[in-house]
XYZ file of C-alpha atoms in Angstrom:
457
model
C 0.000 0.000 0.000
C 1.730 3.153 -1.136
C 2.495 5.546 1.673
C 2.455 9.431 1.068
C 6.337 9.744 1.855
C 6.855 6.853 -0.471
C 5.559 9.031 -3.276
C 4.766 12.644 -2.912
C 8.100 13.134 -5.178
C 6.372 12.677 -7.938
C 5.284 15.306 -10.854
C 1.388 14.628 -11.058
C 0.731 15.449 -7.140
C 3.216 17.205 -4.838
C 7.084 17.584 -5.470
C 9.304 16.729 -2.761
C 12.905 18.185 -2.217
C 14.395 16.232 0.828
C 11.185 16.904 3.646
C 9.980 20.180 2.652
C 6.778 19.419 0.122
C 5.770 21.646 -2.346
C 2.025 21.375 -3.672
C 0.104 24.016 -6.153
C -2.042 26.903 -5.195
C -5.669 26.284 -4.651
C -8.213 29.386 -4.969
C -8.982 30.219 -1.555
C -13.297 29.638 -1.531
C -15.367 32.265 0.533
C -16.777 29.415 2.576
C -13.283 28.389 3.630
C -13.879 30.067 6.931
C -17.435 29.693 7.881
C -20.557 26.959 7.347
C -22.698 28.595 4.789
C -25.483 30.820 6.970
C -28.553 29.208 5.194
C -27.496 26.034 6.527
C -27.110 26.588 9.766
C -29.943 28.857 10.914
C -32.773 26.014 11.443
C -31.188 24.672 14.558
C -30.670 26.576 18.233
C -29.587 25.079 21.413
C -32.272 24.535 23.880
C -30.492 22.684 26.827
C -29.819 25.764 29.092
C -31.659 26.037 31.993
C -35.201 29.025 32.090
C -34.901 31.854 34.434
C -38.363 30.818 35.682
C -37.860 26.987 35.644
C -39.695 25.423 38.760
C -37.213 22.719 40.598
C -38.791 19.061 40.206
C -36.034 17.685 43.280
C -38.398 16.434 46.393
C -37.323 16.971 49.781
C -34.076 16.437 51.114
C -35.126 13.996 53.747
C -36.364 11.739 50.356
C -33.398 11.420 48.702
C -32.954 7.096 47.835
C -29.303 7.710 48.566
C -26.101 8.959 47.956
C -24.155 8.227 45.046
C -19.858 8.862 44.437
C -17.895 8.218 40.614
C -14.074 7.879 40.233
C -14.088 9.979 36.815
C -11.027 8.056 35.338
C -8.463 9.046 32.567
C -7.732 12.636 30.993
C -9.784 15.934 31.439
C -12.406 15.159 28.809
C -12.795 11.100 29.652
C -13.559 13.057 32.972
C -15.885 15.685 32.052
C -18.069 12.896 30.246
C -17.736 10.714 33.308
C -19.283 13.792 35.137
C -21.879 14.304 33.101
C -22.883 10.883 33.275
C -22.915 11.190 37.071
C -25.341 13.998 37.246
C -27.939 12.206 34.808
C -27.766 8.840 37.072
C -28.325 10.826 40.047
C -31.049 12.575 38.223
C -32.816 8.685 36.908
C -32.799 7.075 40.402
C -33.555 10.445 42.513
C -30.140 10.620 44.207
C -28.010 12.869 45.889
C -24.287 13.171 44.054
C -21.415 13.516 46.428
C -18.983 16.159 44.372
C -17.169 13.331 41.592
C -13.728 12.510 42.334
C -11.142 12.868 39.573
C -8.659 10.004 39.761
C -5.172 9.813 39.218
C -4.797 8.115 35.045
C -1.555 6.202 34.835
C -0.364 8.410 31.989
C -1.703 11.599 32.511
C 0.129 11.190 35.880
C -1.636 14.051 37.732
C -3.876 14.262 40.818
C -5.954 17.341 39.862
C -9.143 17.840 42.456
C -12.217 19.304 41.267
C -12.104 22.686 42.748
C -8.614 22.687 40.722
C -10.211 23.150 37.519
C -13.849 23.074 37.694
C -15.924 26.094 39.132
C -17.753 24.231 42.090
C -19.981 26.786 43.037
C -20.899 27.450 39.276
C -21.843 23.440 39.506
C -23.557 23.007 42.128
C -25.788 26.159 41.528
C -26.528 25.777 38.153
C -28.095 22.134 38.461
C -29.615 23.190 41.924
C -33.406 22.441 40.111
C -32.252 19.325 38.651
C -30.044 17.425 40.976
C -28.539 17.605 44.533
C -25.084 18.360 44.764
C -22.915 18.148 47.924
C -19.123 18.837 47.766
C -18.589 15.904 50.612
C -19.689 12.358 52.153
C -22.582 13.197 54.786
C -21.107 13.738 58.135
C -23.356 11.326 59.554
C -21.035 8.759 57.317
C -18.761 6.820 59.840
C -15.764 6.198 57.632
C -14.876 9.066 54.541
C -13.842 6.456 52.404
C -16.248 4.918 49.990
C -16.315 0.985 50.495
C -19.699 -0.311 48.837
C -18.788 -0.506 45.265
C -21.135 -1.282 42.226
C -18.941 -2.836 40.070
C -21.486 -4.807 37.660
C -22.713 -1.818 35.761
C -22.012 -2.603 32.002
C -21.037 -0.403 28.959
C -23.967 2.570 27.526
C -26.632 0.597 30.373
C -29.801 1.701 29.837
C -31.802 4.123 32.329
C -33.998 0.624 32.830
C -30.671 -1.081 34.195
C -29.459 1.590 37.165
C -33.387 1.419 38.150
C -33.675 -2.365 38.472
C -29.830 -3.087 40.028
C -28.525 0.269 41.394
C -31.879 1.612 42.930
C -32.413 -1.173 45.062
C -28.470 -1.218 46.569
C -28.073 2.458 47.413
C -31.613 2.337 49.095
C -30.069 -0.480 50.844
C -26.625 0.884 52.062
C -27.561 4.320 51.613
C -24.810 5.671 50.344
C -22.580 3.926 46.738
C -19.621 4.453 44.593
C -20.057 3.012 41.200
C -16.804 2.134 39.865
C -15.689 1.781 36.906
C -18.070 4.477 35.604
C -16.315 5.238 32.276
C -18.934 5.149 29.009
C -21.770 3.489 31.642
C -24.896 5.008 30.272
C -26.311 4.501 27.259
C -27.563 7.803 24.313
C -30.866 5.901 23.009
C -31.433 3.888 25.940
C -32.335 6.225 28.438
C -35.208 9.545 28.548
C -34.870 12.504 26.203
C -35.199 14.952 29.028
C -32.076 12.946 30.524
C -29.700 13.546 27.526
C -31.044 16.825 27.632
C -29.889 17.392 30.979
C -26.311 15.791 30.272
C -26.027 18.292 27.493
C -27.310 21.367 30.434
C -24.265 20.273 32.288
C -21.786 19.493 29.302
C -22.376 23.044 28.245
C -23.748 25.445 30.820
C -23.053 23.598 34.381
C -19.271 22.787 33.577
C -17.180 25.592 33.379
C -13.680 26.361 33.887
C -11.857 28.096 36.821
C -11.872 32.087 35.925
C -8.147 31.982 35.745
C -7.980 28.986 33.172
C -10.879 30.957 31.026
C -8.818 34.074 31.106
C -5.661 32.754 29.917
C -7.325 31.010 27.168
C -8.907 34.006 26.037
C -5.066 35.773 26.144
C -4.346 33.198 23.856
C -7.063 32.954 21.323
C -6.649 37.081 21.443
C -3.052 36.489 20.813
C -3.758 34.247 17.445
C -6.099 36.737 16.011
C -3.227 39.507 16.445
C -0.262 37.744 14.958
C 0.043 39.604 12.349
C -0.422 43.186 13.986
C -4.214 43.225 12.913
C -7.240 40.731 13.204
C -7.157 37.485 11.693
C -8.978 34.350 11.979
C -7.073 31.046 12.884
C -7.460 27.323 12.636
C -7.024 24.976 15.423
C -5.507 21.797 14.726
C -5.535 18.922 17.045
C -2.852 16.938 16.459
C -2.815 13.112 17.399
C 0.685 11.733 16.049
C 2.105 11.011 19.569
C 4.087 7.725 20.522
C 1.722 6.529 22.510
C -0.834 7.368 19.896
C 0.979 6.048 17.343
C 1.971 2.759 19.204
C -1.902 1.613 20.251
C -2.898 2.242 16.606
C -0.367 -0.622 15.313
C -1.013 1.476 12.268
C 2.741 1.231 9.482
C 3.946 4.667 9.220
C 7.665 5.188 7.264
C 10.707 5.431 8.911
C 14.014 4.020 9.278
C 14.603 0.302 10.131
C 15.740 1.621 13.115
C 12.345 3.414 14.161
C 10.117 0.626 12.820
C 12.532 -1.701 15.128
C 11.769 0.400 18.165
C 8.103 1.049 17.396
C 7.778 -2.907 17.419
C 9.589 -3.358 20.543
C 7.617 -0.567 22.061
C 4.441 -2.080 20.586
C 5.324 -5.890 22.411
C 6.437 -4.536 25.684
C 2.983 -1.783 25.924
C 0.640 -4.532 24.235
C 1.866 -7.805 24.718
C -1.735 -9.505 24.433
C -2.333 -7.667 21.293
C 1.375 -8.127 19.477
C 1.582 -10.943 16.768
C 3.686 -11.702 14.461
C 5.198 -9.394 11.710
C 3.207 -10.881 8.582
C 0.143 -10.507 10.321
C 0.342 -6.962 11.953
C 1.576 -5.840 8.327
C -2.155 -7.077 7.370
C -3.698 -5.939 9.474
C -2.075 -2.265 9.305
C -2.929 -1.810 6.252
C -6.570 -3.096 6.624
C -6.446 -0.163 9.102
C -5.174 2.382 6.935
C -7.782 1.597 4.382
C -10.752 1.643 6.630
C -9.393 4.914 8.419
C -7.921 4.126 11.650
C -5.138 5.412 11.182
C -3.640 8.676 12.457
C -2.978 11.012 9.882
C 0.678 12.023 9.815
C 1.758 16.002 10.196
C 2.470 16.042 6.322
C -0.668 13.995 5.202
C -2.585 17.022 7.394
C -0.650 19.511 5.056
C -1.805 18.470 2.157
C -5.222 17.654 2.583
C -5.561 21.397 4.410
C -3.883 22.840 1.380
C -5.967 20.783 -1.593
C -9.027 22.580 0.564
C -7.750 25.638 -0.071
C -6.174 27.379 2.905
C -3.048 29.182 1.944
C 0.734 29.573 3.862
C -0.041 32.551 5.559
C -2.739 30.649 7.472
C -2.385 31.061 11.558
C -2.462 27.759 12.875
C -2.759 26.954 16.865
C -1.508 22.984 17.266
C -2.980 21.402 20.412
C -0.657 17.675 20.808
C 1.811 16.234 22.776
C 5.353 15.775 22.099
C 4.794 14.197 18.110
C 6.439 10.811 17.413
C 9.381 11.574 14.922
C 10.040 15.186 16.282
C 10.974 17.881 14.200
C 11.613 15.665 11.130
C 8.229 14.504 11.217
C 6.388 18.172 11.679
C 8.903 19.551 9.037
C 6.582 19.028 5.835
C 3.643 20.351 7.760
C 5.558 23.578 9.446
C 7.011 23.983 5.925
C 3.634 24.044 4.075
C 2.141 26.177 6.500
C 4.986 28.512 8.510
C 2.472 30.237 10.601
C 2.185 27.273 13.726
C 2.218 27.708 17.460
C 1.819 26.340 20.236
C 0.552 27.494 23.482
C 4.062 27.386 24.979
C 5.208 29.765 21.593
C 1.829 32.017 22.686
C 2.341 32.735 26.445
C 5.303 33.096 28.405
C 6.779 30.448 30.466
C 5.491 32.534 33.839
C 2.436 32.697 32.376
C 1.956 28.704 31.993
C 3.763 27.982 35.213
C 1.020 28.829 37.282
C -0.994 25.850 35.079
C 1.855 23.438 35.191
C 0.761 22.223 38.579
C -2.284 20.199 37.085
C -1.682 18.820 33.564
C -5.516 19.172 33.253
C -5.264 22.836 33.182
C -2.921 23.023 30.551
C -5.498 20.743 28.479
C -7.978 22.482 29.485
C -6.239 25.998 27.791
C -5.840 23.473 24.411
C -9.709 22.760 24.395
C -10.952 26.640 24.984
C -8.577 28.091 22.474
C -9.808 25.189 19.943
C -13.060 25.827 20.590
C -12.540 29.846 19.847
C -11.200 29.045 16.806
C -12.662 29.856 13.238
C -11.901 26.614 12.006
C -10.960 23.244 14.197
C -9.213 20.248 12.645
C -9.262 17.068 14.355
C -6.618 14.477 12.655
C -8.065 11.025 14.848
C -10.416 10.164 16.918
C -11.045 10.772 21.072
C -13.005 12.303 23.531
C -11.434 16.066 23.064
C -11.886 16.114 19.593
C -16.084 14.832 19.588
C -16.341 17.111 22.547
C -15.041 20.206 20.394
C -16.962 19.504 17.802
C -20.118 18.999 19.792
C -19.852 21.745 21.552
C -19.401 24.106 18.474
C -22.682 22.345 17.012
C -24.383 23.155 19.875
C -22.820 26.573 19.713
C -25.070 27.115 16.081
C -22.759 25.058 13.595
C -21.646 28.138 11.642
C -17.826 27.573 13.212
C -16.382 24.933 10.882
C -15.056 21.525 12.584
C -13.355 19.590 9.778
C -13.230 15.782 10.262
C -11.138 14.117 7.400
C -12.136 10.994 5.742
C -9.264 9.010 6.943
C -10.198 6.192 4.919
C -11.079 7.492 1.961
C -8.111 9.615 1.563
C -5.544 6.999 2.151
C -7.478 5.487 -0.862
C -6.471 9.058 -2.801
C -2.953 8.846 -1.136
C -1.946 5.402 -2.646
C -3.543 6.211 -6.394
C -0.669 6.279 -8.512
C -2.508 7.556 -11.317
C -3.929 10.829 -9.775
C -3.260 14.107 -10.339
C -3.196 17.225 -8.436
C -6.468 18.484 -10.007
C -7.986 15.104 -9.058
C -7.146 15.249 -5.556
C -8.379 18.786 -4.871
C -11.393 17.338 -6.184
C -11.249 14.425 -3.887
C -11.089 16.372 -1.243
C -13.575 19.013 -1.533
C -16.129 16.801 -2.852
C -15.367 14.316 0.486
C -15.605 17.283 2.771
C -18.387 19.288 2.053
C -20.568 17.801 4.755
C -18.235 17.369 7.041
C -17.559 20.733 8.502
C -19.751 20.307 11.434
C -23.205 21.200 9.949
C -26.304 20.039 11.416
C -26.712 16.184 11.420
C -29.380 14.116 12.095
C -29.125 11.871 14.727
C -28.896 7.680 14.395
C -29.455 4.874 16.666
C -26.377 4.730 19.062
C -25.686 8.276 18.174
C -23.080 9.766 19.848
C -24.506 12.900 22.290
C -21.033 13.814 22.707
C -20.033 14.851 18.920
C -23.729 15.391 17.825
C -25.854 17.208 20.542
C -28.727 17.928 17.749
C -31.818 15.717 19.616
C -32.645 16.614 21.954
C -30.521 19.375 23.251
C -31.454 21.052 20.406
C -34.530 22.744 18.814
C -35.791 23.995 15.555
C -35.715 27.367 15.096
């Protein structure tokens, strides 16, 4: 299967001269910035809580229980995990102690809640829909959480926490359900529910003042780059080791590299390494199906057959990229104008954020989510979440999502031309620049808020 590296030095598509990539000029469209309006005007967001809105929550003293959540993994595996929270308190009428966000294994950092969420903000907003309290009751003997749920399976229905949660926390009185990542269901459970998940998703949740300051700094510093104001892209770039490791995706390199990938690969994944032949398969059944990450100069290409030109301001939200500089050098090259948040602020600035590693994420998501235009490169919970929430936001602030798989199919033709492949790529894209969508069974409320959180205009 053809890579892009193996042949981007040839005449009929891009020419290459060493790693710097050289493709033609596209005409720069006047919807290359913005969803058209007429398409985007029949949908508003309707999840925010009325000024006048009469609280359902019975008494206090009638609460079935107390419920606590570990919200596992990075900041937006978290926020998800929170949202979930709220809704299950809200399906079995119980009270939810303030969620708990647990030390991941690589994200390596022990941020509280108060550390990056606005409690009072929180607990406020949902006061009408669900009972908050920041800690166990202090009738509780013992401030650690021992009764576990453990049995509650993947997207469980509303149905499921009623007949075998219910009963248990009216029991003990007071539950942590653990694990609690993905463990309620989109189609499964009320509209009103989703509804609310989306009311705390995009109105209870917000950041610390101090984080949303600094990210506006930023996003205020992309639009003045050039002395005078500009729009910018965001670009959310997945190409990191570890990223690149769990895909088991080929990418080109050295012997070398592909020696240390595999080693990397065994001692990470043990359970999932096979043998050579059969990963080699199985990579490239990847590649053509579009599970692959696409690499920094695959990005450049497909951003400039849409049309964007040099001068374009980019902000890059990723970790340290696999490869390094040699790697990002066709991508920088194409398009001069990237930085990153440690280019944008100065290192006093950020030190005040380096304390939680959530914060600093949290800086990456706002100033995406500011942005005129957000590409994602692979998939993950900070990418659907941006993209969701600039749906919800109206849907005229483009989200570009590539088709992987269809242009690794354009990537390994041999027989097509420049023209061609602009073609290819507008044609693909049209209708996917985050414009209203219609939901599907097993929808994801995440990336597509549309029903119910929103309405028709």
């Amino acid at each position: 299967f053809p890579s892009l590296w193996s042949r981007l030095n040839a005449p009929y598509l891009c020419t290459k001269d060493g790693i710097v990539l050289h493709c033609p000029s596209v005409k720069e469209h006047s919807s290359l910035w913005e969803n058209p309006f007429s398409a985007t005007t029949s949908w508003q967001p309707c999840a925010e809580r009325r000024d006048n809105e009469l609280s359902d929550l019975p008494p206090e003293n009638e609460t079935t229980g107390y419920i606590f959540i570990y919200a596992e993994g990075g900041l937006n595996q978290q926020r998800i995990a929170i949202c979930n929270a709220v809704a299950v308190a809200k399906i079995m009428n119980a009270t939810l102690i303030l969620p708990l966000l647990k030390q991941d294994k690589i994200w390596k950092d022990q941020t509280k809640f108060e550390n990056i969420f606005d409690v009072d903000h929180f607990i406020g907003y949902l006061k009408n829909d669900v009972r908050i309290v920041r800690d166990v009751p202090p009738w509780f003997p013992d401030k650690s959480i021992r009764q576990m749920v453990k049995n509650i399976p993947k997207y469980a229905s509303a149905q499921f926490y009623i007949d075998n949660v219910l009963p248990r926390i009216k029991e003990k009185k007071i539950m942590a359900l653990k694990p609690f990542v993905d463990r309620l269901g989109y189609d499964n459970v009320p509209s009103e529910i989703n509804r609310l998940r989306c009311r705390v998703n995009y109105h209870a949740l917000k950041f610390l003042p101090e984080i949303e300051e600094m990210a506006n700094q930023l996003a205020a510093r992309m639009r003045n780059r050039t002395g005078s104001s500009n729009r910018y892209m965001a670009l959310h770039l997945r190409f990191e080791k570890g990223m690149v490791g769990l895909s088991f995706c080929d990418f080109v390199g050295t012997r070398e590299e592909k020696a240390m990938m595999a080693a990397y690969r065994q001692k990470q994944w043990p359970r999932r390494y096979m043998n050579g032949s059969h990963l080699w398969h199985l990579a490239l059944q990847k590649r053509k199906e579009g599970r692959c990450p696409l690499q920094p100069g695959e990005v450049a290409v497909i951003l400039r057959a849409m049309g964007y030109p040099k001068d374009t301001q980019i902000y890059v939200a990723s970790g340290q990229v696999y490869g390094g500089q040699n790697r990002m050098a066709p991508l920088r090259n194409m398009f001069p104008n990237l930085v990153t948040k440690e280019e944008l602020a100065t290192k006093e600035e950020l030190d005040h954020f380096r304390k939680h590693v959530t914060s600093l994420a949290a800086l990456d998501f706002l100033v995406c989510l500011k942005s005129d235009v957000f590409v994602m490169t692979h998939g993950g919970n900070f990418a659907k979440l941006i993209i969701g929430a600039r749906r919800y936001m109206g849907h005229r602030l483009k989200s570009i999502k590539p088709d992987k798989g269809l242009m690794s199919k354009s990537f390994g033709d041999p027989y097509m031309g420049w023209a061609s492949f602009v073609e290819d790529v507008v044609v693909t894209h049209q209708t996917r620049t985050g414009l209203p969508e219609e939901t599907f069974p097993n929808y994801d409320l995440w990336e597509n808020p549309l029903s119910p959180c929103m309405c028709k205009a």
